[in-house]
Coordinates of C-alpha atoms in Angstrom, one line a residue:
X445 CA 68.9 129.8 155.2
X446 CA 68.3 126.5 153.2
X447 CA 70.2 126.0 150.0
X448 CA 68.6 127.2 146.8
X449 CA 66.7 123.8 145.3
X450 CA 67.7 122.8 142.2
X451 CA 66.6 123.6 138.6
X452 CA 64.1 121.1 137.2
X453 CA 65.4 118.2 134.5
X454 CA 63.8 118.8 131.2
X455 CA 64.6 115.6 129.9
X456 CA 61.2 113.7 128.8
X457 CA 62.1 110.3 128.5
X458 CA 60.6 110.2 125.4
X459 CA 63.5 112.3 123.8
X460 CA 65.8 109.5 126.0
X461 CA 63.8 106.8 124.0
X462 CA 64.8 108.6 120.7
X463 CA 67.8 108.9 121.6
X464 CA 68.2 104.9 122.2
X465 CA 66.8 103.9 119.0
X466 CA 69.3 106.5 117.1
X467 CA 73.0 106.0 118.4
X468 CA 73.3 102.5 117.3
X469 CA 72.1 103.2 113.8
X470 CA 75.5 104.7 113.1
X471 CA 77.4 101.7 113.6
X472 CA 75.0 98.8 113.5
X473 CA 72.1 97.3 111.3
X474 CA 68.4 97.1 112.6
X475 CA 66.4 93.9 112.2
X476 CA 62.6 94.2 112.5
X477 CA 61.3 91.7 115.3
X478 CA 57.6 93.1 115.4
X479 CA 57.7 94.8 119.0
X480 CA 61.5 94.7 119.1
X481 CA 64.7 96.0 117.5
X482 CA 67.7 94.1 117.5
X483 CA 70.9 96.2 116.5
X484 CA 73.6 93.9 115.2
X485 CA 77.0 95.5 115.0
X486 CA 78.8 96.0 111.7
X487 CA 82.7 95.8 112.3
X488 CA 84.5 96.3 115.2
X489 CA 83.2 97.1 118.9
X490 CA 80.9 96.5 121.7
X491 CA 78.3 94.4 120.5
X492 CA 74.4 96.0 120.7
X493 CA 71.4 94.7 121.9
X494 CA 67.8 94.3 121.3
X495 CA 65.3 96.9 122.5
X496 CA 61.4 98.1 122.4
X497 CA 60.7 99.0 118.6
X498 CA 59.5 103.0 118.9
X499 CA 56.0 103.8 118.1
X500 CA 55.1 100.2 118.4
X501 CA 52.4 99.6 121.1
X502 CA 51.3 96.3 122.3
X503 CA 52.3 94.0 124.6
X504 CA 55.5 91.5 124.3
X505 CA 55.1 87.9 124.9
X506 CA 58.2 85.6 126.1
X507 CA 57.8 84.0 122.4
X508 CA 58.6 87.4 121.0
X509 CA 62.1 87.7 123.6
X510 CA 62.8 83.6 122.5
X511 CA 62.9 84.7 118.8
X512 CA 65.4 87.4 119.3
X513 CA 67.2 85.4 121.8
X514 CA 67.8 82.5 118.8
X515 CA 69.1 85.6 115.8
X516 CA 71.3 86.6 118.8
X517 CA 72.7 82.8 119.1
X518 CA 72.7 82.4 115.5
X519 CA 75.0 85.7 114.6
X520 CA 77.3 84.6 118.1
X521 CA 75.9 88.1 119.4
X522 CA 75.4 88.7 123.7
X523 CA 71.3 87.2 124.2
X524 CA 71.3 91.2 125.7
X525 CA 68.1 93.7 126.4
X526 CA 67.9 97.1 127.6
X527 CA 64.9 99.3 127.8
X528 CA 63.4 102.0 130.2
X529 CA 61.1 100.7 132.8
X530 CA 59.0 103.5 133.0
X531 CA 58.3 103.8 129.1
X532 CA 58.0 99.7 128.7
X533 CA 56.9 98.4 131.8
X534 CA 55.3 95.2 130.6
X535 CA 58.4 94.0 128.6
X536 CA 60.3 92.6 132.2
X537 CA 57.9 90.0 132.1
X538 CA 58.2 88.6 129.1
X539 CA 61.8 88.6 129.5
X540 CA 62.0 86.8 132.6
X541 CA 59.4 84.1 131.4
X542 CA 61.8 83.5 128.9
X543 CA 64.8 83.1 131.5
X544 CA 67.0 86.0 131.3
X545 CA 68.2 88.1 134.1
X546 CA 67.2 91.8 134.8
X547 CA 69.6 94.4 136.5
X548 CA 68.0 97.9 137.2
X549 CA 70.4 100.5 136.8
X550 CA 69.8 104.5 138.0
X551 CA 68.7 106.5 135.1
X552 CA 69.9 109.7 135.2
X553 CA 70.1 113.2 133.8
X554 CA 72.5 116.2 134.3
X555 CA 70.2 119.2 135.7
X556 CA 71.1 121.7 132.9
X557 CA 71.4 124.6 136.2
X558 CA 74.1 122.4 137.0
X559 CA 77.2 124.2 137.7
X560 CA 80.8 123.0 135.9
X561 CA 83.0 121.1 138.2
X562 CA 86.7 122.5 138.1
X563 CA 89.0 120.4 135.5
X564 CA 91.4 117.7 136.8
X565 CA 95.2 117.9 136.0
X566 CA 95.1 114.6 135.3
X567 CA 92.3 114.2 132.8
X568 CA 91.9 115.1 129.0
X569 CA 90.0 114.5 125.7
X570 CA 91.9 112.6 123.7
X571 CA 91.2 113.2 119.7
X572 CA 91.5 110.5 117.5
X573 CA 95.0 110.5 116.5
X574 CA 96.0 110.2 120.4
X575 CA 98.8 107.2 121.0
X576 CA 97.2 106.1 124.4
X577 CA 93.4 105.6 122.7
X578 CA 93.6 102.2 122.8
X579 CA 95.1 101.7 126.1
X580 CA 92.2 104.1 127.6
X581 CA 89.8 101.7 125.6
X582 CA 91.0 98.9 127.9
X583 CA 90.9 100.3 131.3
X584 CA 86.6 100.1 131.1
X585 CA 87.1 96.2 130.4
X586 CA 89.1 95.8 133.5
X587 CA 87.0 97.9 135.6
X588 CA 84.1 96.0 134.6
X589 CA 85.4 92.5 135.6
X590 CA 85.7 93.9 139.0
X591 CA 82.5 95.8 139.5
X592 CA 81.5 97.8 142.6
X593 CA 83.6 100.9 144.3
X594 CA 86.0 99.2 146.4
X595 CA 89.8 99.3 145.5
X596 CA 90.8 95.8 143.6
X597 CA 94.1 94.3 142.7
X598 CA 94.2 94.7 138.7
X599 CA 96.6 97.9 138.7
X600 CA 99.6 98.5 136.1
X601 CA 100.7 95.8 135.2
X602 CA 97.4 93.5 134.4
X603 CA 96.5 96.9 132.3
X604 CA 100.0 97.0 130.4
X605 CA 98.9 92.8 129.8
X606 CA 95.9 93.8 128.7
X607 CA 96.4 96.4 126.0
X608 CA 98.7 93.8 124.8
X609 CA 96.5 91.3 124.4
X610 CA 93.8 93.4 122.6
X611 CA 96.2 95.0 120.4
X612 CA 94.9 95.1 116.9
X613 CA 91.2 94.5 117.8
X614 CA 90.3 97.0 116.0
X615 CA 88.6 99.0 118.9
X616 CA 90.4 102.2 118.9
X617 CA 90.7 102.5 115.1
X618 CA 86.8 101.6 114.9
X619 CA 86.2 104.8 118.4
X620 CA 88.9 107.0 116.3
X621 CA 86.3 107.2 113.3
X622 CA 83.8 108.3 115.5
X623 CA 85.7 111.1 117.1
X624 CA 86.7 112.3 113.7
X625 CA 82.9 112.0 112.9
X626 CA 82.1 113.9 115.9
X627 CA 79.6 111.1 116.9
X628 CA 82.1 110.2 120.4
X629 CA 84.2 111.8 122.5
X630 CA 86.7 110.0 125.3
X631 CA 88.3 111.1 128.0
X632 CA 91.0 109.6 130.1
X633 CA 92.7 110.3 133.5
X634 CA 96.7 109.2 132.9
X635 CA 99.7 108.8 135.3
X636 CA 103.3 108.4 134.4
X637 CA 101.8 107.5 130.5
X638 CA 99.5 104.9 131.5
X639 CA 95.6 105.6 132.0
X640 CA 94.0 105.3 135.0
X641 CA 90.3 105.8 134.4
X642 CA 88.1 106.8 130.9
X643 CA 84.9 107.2 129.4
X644 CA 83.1 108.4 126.1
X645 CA 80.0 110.3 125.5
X646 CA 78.1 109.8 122.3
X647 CA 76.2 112.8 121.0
X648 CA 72.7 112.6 118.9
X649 CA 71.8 116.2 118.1
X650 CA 71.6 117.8 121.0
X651 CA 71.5 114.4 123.8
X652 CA 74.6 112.9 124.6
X653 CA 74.8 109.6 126.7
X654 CA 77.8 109.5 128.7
X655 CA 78.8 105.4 128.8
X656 CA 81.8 103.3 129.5
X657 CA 83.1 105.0 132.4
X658 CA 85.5 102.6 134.6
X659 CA 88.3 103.3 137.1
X660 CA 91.5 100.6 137.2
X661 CA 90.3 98.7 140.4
X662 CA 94.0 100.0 142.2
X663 CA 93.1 103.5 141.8
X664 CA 89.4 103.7 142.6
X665 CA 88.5 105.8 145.2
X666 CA 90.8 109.1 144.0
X667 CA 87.7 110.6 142.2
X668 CA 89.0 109.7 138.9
X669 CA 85.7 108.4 137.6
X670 CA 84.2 111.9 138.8
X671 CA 86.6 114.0 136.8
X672 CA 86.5 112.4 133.9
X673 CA 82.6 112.3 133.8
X674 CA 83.3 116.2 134.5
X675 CA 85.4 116.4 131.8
X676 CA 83.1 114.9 129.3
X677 CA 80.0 117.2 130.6
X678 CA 82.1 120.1 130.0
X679 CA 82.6 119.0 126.0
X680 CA 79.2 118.3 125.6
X681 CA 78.3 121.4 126.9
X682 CA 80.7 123.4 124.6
X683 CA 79.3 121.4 121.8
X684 CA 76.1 122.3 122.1
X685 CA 74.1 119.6 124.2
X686 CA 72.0 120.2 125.7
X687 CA 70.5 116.9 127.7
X688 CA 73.1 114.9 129.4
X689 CA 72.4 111.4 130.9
X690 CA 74.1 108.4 132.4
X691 CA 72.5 104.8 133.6
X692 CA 74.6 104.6 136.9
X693 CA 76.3 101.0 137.8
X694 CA 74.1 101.3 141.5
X695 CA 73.3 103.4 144.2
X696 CA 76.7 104.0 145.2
X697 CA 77.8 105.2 141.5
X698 CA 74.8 107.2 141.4
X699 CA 75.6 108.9 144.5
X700 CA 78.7 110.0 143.1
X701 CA 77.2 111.0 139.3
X702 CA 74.6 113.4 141.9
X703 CA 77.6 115.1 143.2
X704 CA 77.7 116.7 139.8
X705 CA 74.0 117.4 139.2
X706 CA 72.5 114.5 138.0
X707 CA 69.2 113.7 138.9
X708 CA 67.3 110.5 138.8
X709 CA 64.4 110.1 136.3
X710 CA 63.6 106.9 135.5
X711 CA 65.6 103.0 135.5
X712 CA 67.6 101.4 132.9
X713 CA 66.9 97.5 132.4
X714 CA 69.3 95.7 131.2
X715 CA 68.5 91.5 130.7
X716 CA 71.2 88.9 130.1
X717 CA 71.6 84.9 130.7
X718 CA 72.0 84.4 134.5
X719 CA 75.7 83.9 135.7
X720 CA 76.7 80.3 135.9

């Protein structure tokens, strides 16, 4: 007998393209580029980008990216993009004529049939009082730096020289507003007091984005990054979302992120200055 197929996504992209245009608002200012929005951050934090206006047709011309690029250069902000392929497919054009780089990214959304995956001893919410916030804010950053699946060398001690050096950045006081607000949740894996793994959702009404999810490069491959991604499903849920979705790092994340009902429905773009 074949396995039962699974329930259909309900997830329109055009609630996904809500969505975008509405979490930055909270901590960021919009400036009006005709065609394009360009959030700029106000305080601490990961800095936003610039992204398709909503309800604005038409197409994009390089000109229009060049403009945005110089406000980005003039406020020291990341010359950064991101839109949905599918919903603006003219705008990768007009962003490489002007010279930036586009990586494609797995969009994806949790099948709301989806069953819950079983909790992990190791993994919690933290709330926004929680001593180890910061340090689970840093473990992303490292796991960035060293992208892919494979195990790496930063372990312990490049994370305990890390927190250090991003000690009063004003990160985790900045993510501990948002808890309180109810506008984030994070959730870490930790071992003998130090965190191994973490990630945040941010819910808009009823769609969360789950974001930021990065495994120290010595403890990759122990299905951390899968149980705290389970672990932030299961607060959305018992919040009240109802549309869950991720943009997955590549095919290998999103192999992993299927495991626990995601399914694909579109691609993330994200454009940035090519490596040197």
């Amino acid at each position: 007998m074949n396995p039962p197929s699974p329930a259909p996504v309900d997830a329109p992209l055009d609630a996904l393209e809500r969505y975008y245009d509405a979490v930055p608002r909270s901590s960021a200012r919009a400036e009006d580029f005709g065609a394009l929005t360009l959030f700029v951050r106000e305080g601490a934090g990961w800095p936003y980008y610039a992204r398709p206006a909503p309800g604005r047709s038409g197409p994009v011309s390089a000109a229009d990216v060049d403009a945005v690029r110089a406000r980005q250069r003039a406020l020291g902000a990341p010359e950064a993009f991101e839109w949905v392929a599918e919903v603006s497919p003219g705008l990768r054009a007009a962003v490489e004529e002007s010279g930036l780089t586009v990586h494609e990214h797995p969009l994806m959304v949790l099948d709301p049939g989806a069953p819950a995956a079983d909790p992990h001893p190791l993994v919690r919410v933290l709330d926004a009082s929680d001593p180890l916030l910061h340090a689970a804010l840093v473990v992303p950053q490292l796991a960035f730096a060293a992208p892919g699946t494979g195990v790496g060398p930063a372990g312990r001690t490049e994370l305990t020289a890390a927190v250090t050096a991003h000690a009063g950045d004003g990160r985790a006081g900045q993510v501990a507003e948002r808890i309180r607000a109810g506008r984030t949740a994070v959730a870490a894996a930790f071992e003998d007091g130090l965190p191994l793994c973490s990630g945040m959702h941010n819910p808009v009404g009823r769609v969360t984005e789950i974001v930021a999810v990065g495994t120290l490069p010595a403890a990759r491959r122990r299905g951390l990054a899968r149980a705290v991604t389970a672990a932030l499903i299961a607060h959305a849920r018992a919040a009240g979302v109802t549309t869950v979705f991720l943009s997955a790092g590549d095919a290998d994340v999103a192999r992993m992120y299927a495991t626990l009902g995601f399914r694909p429905v579109g691609t993330a773009l994200i454009a940035e200055p090519a490596s040197e």
